[in-house]
């Protein structure tokens, strides 16, 4: 190799290696299956972001955290991106195009009467973290005066509490709820068998459209370009199909 060729090679290596080694730290909630299945390090949203950055030169690192901490760590610069963000929820971040649509619903057992959001004012209600910010001002005002309202990080626990009668109503994204319901029915907890009583589903909220948030605008732009291509060539829908789902926001109620 000539001196000029060697110099050119070393120059290219100097600029290429840092790019190839650059980490992309993506914060995700512990478990929101089928969107994030932390025990298996996969899920619809993890597959989407991995597919989008597969040829980017970034070393994608998934960081599992409680939802609240993902927001805080992104704003502190300890994460490069997080999933499931609505406009107005973050400062100093660049939002992608719309990535996914959730449909949050209220679930009760059949003995609980629920006809409107106002009924949540007197019930034992368990919701996901940041529900008051995500589900609108009317909801926030109603549950804000309910001392028995809680927001929790562990969503499987919400379904457990409902089935055991320790919560009157839980608020969860529909696919997440039915994923856990199918796993829990017939199991036991400390000697108590989860009942097979009928679960009631209440459609009180409009669909929620989520974006991914990035600190670096070039990473956000890369993701948007790749996501557009994935939607056009069918990869986007195929990722949903891996988990027995589709990107449709329709009612997916199923018998578990």
Short mmCIF file of N, CA and C in Angstrom, two decimals, residues 87-186:
data_model
loop_
_atom_site.label_atom_id
_atom_site.label_comp_id
_atom_site.label_asym_id
_atom_site.label_seq_id
_atom_site.Cartn_x
_atom_site.Cartn_y
_atom_site.Cartn_z
N UNK A 87 -47.25 15.81 21.34
CA UNK A 87 -46.81 17.20 21.29
C UNK A 87 -47.16 17.93 22.57
N UNK A 88 -46.21 18.73 23.08
CA UNK A 88 -46.43 19.50 24.29
C UNK A 88 -45.97 18.82 25.56
N UNK A 89 -45.57 17.55 25.48
CA UNK A 89 -45.16 16.83 26.68
C UNK A 89 -43.69 17.03 27.03
N UNK A 90 -42.90 17.54 26.08
CA UNK A 90 -41.46 17.68 26.28
C UNK A 90 -40.97 19.02 25.75
N UNK A 91 -39.93 19.53 26.39
CA UNK A 91 -39.22 20.69 25.87
C UNK A 91 -37.88 20.23 25.30
N UNK A 92 -37.36 20.98 24.34
CA UNK A 92 -36.03 20.72 23.78
C UNK A 92 -35.89 19.32 23.21
N UNK A 93 -36.91 18.86 22.51
CA UNK A 93 -36.86 17.56 21.85
C UNK A 93 -37.50 17.69 20.47
N UNK A 94 -37.08 16.82 19.56
CA UNK A 94 -37.59 16.82 18.19
C UNK A 94 -38.49 15.61 18.02
N UNK A 95 -39.78 15.85 17.70
CA UNK A 95 -40.73 14.77 17.56
C UNK A 95 -40.74 14.23 16.14
N UNK A 96 -40.83 12.92 16.04
CA UNK A 96 -40.94 12.26 14.75
C UNK A 96 -42.35 12.46 14.19
N UNK A 97 -42.56 11.94 13.00
CA UNK A 97 -43.91 11.83 12.50
C UNK A 97 -44.69 10.86 13.41
N UNK A 98 -46.00 10.78 13.24
CA UNK A 98 -46.80 9.86 14.03
C UNK A 98 -46.31 8.42 13.79
N UNK A 99 -46.05 7.71 14.88
CA UNK A 99 -45.50 6.35 14.78
C UNK A 99 -46.58 5.30 15.00
N UNK A 100 -47.42 5.51 16.01
CA UNK A 100 -48.34 4.45 16.41
C UNK A 100 -49.56 5.08 17.07
N UNK A 101 -50.68 4.40 17.02
CA UNK A 101 -51.90 4.89 17.63
C UNK A 101 -52.36 3.91 18.70
N UNK A 102 -52.55 4.43 19.91
CA UNK A 102 -53.09 3.63 21.02
C UNK A 102 -54.57 3.97 21.19
N UNK A 103 -55.32 2.98 21.68
CA UNK A 103 -56.69 3.27 22.07
C UNK A 103 -56.86 2.88 23.53
N UNK A 104 -56.84 3.88 24.39
CA UNK A 104 -57.01 3.65 25.83
C UNK A 104 -58.48 3.47 26.15
N UNK A 105 -58.76 2.48 26.99
CA UNK A 105 -60.13 2.19 27.38
C UNK A 105 -60.21 1.99 28.89
N UNK A 106 -61.42 2.08 29.40
CA UNK A 106 -61.67 1.79 30.81
C UNK A 106 -62.23 0.37 30.90
N UNK A 107 -61.66 -0.42 31.81
CA UNK A 107 -62.10 -1.80 32.00
C UNK A 107 -62.62 -1.98 33.43
N UNK A 108 -63.76 -2.66 33.55
CA UNK A 108 -64.35 -2.96 34.85
C UNK A 108 -64.81 -4.41 34.84
N UNK A 109 -65.17 -4.92 36.01
CA UNK A 109 -65.88 -6.19 36.07
C UNK A 109 -67.37 -5.90 35.95
N UNK A 110 -68.14 -6.94 35.67
CA UNK A 110 -69.53 -6.71 35.29
C UNK A 110 -70.39 -6.12 36.40
N UNK A 111 -69.97 -6.23 37.66
CA UNK A 111 -70.80 -5.69 38.73
C UNK A 111 -70.62 -4.19 38.94
N UNK A 112 -69.67 -3.58 38.25
CA UNK A 112 -69.40 -2.15 38.41
C UNK A 112 -70.15 -1.36 37.34
N UNK A 113 -70.98 -0.43 37.79
CA UNK A 113 -71.73 0.42 36.85
C UNK A 113 -70.85 1.59 36.42
N UNK A 114 -70.69 1.73 35.12
CA UNK A 114 -69.89 2.84 34.58
C UNK A 114 -70.52 3.29 33.27
N UNK A 115 -70.92 4.55 33.23
CA UNK A 115 -71.62 5.04 32.04
C UNK A 115 -70.92 6.26 31.42
N UNK A 116 -70.12 6.97 32.23
CA UNK A 116 -69.47 8.17 31.73
C UNK A 116 -68.20 8.41 32.53
N UNK A 117 -67.40 9.37 32.08
CA UNK A 117 -66.19 9.72 32.82
C UNK A 117 -66.51 10.18 34.24
N UNK A 118 -67.65 10.83 34.44
CA UNK A 118 -68.01 11.33 35.76
C UNK A 118 -68.09 10.21 36.79
N UNK A 119 -68.43 9.01 36.36
CA UNK A 119 -68.53 7.88 37.29
C UNK A 119 -67.18 7.51 37.89
N UNK A 120 -66.08 7.91 37.25
CA UNK A 120 -64.75 7.59 37.77
C UNK A 120 -64.42 8.39 39.04
N UNK A 121 -65.22 9.38 39.33
CA UNK A 121 -64.94 10.27 40.47
C UNK A 121 -65.06 9.55 41.81
N UNK A 122 -65.84 8.47 41.84
CA UNK A 122 -66.09 7.80 43.12
C UNK A 122 -65.54 6.37 43.17
N UNK A 123 -64.90 5.92 42.11
CA UNK A 123 -64.41 4.54 42.04
C UNK A 123 -62.93 4.45 42.39
N UNK A 124 -62.50 3.24 42.71
CA UNK A 124 -61.06 2.97 42.86
C UNK A 124 -60.49 2.79 41.45
N UNK A 125 -59.73 3.76 41.01
CA UNK A 125 -59.27 3.79 39.61
C UNK A 125 -57.76 3.65 39.56
N UNK A 126 -57.29 2.76 38.71
CA UNK A 126 -55.86 2.57 38.49
C UNK A 126 -55.55 2.83 37.03
N UNK A 127 -54.67 3.80 36.77
CA UNK A 127 -54.33 4.19 35.40
C UNK A 127 -52.83 4.11 35.18
N UNK A 128 -52.42 4.21 33.94
CA UNK A 128 -51.01 4.22 33.59
C UNK A 128 -50.40 5.58 33.91
N UNK A 129 -49.08 5.64 34.02
CA UNK A 129 -48.41 6.89 34.34
C UNK A 129 -48.64 7.94 33.25
N UNK A 130 -48.83 9.17 33.68
CA UNK A 130 -49.08 10.34 32.83
C UNK A 130 -50.45 10.31 32.17
N UNK A 131 -51.35 9.47 32.68
CA UNK A 131 -52.69 9.39 32.11
C UNK A 131 -53.39 10.74 32.16
N UNK A 132 -53.20 11.49 33.25
CA UNK A 132 -53.88 12.79 33.38
C UNK A 132 -53.41 13.78 32.31
N UNK A 133 -52.17 13.65 31.87
CA UNK A 133 -51.67 14.53 30.81
C UNK A 133 -52.13 14.07 29.44
N UNK A 134 -52.27 12.78 29.29
CA UNK A 134 -52.53 12.20 27.96
C UNK A 134 -54.03 12.17 27.63
N UNK A 135 -54.87 11.95 28.62
CA UNK A 135 -56.28 11.66 28.35
C UNK A 135 -57.17 12.90 28.40
N UNK A 136 -56.60 14.07 28.56
CA UNK A 136 -57.38 15.28 28.40
C UNK A 136 -57.76 15.97 29.70
N UNK A 137 -58.14 17.24 29.57
CA UNK A 137 -58.42 18.08 30.74
C UNK A 137 -59.66 17.63 31.50
N UNK A 138 -60.68 17.18 30.79
CA UNK A 138 -61.89 16.73 31.49
C UNK A 138 -61.58 15.55 32.40
N UNK A 139 -60.86 14.58 31.87
CA UNK A 139 -60.48 13.41 32.66
C UNK A 139 -59.62 13.84 33.86
N UNK A 140 -58.63 14.70 33.61
CA UNK A 140 -57.73 15.14 34.68
C UNK A 140 -58.51 15.83 35.79
N UNK A 141 -59.50 16.63 35.43
CA UNK A 141 -60.30 17.31 36.44
C UNK A 141 -61.14 16.36 37.27
N UNK A 142 -61.68 15.34 36.63
CA UNK A 142 -62.53 14.38 37.33
C UNK A 142 -61.73 13.55 38.31
N UNK A 143 -60.63 12.96 37.85
CA UNK A 143 -59.86 12.08 38.74
C UNK A 143 -59.01 12.87 39.72
N UNK A 144 -58.78 14.16 39.44
CA UNK A 144 -57.99 14.98 40.35
C UNK A 144 -58.64 15.14 41.70
N UNK A 145 -59.96 15.00 41.77
CA UNK A 145 -60.67 15.12 43.04
C UNK A 145 -61.01 13.75 43.64
N UNK A 146 -60.47 12.69 43.06
CA UNK A 146 -60.73 11.34 43.55
C UNK A 146 -59.52 10.86 44.36
N UNK A 147 -59.63 10.73 45.67
CA UNK A 147 -58.48 10.30 46.47
C UNK A 147 -58.09 8.85 46.24
N UNK A 148 -58.94 8.09 45.56
CA UNK A 148 -58.66 6.68 45.29
C UNK A 148 -58.16 6.45 43.87
N UNK A 149 -57.74 7.52 43.23
CA UNK A 149 -57.15 7.42 41.89
C UNK A 149 -55.64 7.27 42.02
N UNK A 150 -55.05 6.37 41.21
CA UNK A 150 -53.60 6.17 41.21
C UNK A 150 -53.09 5.98 39.79
N UNK A 151 -51.82 6.31 39.60
CA UNK A 151 -51.12 6.03 38.34
C UNK A 151 -49.92 5.16 38.68
N UNK A 152 -49.77 4.06 37.97
CA UNK A 152 -48.73 3.08 38.31
C UNK A 152 -47.91 2.71 37.08
N UNK A 153 -46.69 2.26 37.33
CA UNK A 153 -45.79 1.88 36.25
C UNK A 153 -46.01 0.44 35.80
N UNK A 154 -46.38 -0.43 36.72
CA UNK A 154 -46.49 -1.86 36.43
C UNK A 154 -47.92 -2.18 35.96
N UNK A 155 -48.09 -2.32 34.68
CA UNK A 155 -49.44 -2.43 34.14
C UNK A 155 -50.05 -3.81 34.33
N UNK A 156 -49.23 -4.84 34.42
CA UNK A 156 -49.77 -6.16 34.73
C UNK A 156 -50.47 -6.13 36.09
N UNK A 157 -49.90 -5.36 37.03
CA UNK A 157 -50.49 -5.24 38.35
C UNK A 157 -51.87 -4.60 38.31
N UNK A 158 -52.11 -3.71 37.36
CA UNK A 158 -53.43 -3.11 37.22
C UNK A 158 -54.48 -4.16 36.89
N UNK A 159 -54.16 -5.05 35.95
CA UNK A 159 -55.10 -6.09 35.55
C UNK A 159 -55.32 -7.06 36.71
N UNK A 160 -54.26 -7.39 37.44
CA UNK A 160 -54.39 -8.25 38.61
C UNK A 160 -55.35 -7.65 39.63
N UNK A 161 -55.17 -6.37 39.92
CA UNK A 161 -56.00 -5.70 40.92
C UNK A 161 -57.47 -5.70 40.49
N UNK A 162 -57.73 -5.51 39.21
CA UNK A 162 -59.11 -5.53 38.73
C UNK A 162 -59.72 -6.92 38.93
N UNK A 163 -59.00 -7.96 38.50
CA UNK A 163 -59.54 -9.31 38.57
C UNK A 163 -59.76 -9.78 40.00
N UNK A 164 -58.97 -9.26 40.94
CA UNK A 164 -59.10 -9.64 42.34
C UNK A 164 -60.04 -8.72 43.11
N UNK A 165 -60.65 -7.75 42.42
CA UNK A 165 -61.59 -6.86 43.08
C UNK A 165 -60.95 -5.78 43.92
N UNK A 166 -59.67 -5.52 43.71
CA UNK A 166 -58.97 -4.49 44.49
C UNK A 166 -58.97 -3.13 43.79
N UNK A 167 -59.47 -3.10 42.58
CA UNK A 167 -59.70 -1.86 41.84
C UNK A 167 -61.04 -2.00 41.15
N UNK A 168 -61.77 -0.90 41.07
CA UNK A 168 -63.07 -0.92 40.39
C UNK A 168 -62.93 -0.72 38.89
N UNK A 169 -61.92 0.05 38.50
CA UNK A 169 -61.73 0.36 37.08
C UNK A 169 -60.25 0.54 36.81
N UNK A 170 -59.81 0.03 35.68
CA UNK A 170 -58.43 0.27 35.26
C UNK A 170 -58.46 0.90 33.87
N UNK A 171 -57.49 1.75 33.63
CA UNK A 171 -57.39 2.44 32.35
C UNK A 171 -56.09 2.01 31.70
N UNK A 172 -56.23 1.34 30.56
CA UNK A 172 -55.08 0.79 29.85
C UNK A 172 -55.33 0.83 28.34
N UNK A 173 -54.25 0.79 27.60
CA UNK A 173 -54.36 0.62 26.16
C UNK A 173 -54.93 -0.78 25.89
N UNK A 174 -55.83 -0.87 24.92
CA UNK A 174 -56.61 -2.10 24.75
C UNK A 174 -55.75 -3.34 24.46
N UNK A 175 -54.73 -3.22 23.62
CA UNK A 175 -53.92 -4.41 23.32
C UNK A 175 -53.13 -4.85 24.55
N UNK A 176 -52.68 -3.89 25.34
CA UNK A 176 -51.93 -4.22 26.56
C UNK A 176 -52.85 -4.96 27.54
N UNK A 177 -54.07 -4.44 27.72
CA UNK A 177 -54.98 -5.07 28.66
C UNK A 177 -55.26 -6.51 28.27
N UNK A 178 -55.61 -6.77 27.02
CA UNK A 178 -55.98 -8.12 26.62
C UNK A 178 -54.79 -9.07 26.59
N UNK A 179 -53.60 -8.53 26.38
CA UNK A 179 -52.39 -9.36 26.47
C UNK A 179 -52.26 -9.92 27.89
N UNK A 180 -52.37 -9.04 28.89
CA UNK A 180 -52.23 -9.49 30.28
C UNK A 180 -53.43 -10.32 30.73
N UNK A 181 -54.62 -9.97 30.28
CA UNK A 181 -55.81 -10.72 30.68
C UNK A 181 -55.70 -12.18 30.24
N UNK A 182 -55.25 -12.39 29.01
CA UNK A 182 -55.11 -13.76 28.51
C UNK A 182 -54.10 -14.55 29.33
N UNK A 183 -53.07 -13.89 29.83
CA UNK A 183 -52.04 -14.57 30.61
C UNK A 183 -52.50 -14.87 32.04
N UNK A 184 -53.37 -14.02 32.59
CA UNK A 184 -53.72 -14.12 34.00
C UNK A 184 -54.91 -15.01 34.31
N UNK A 185 -55.88 -15.08 33.40
CA UNK A 185 -57.09 -15.84 33.70
C UNK A 185 -56.75 -17.30 33.99
N UNK A 186 -57.26 -17.80 35.10
CA UNK A 186 -57.01 -19.18 35.49
C UNK A 186 -55.79 -19.37 36.35
#
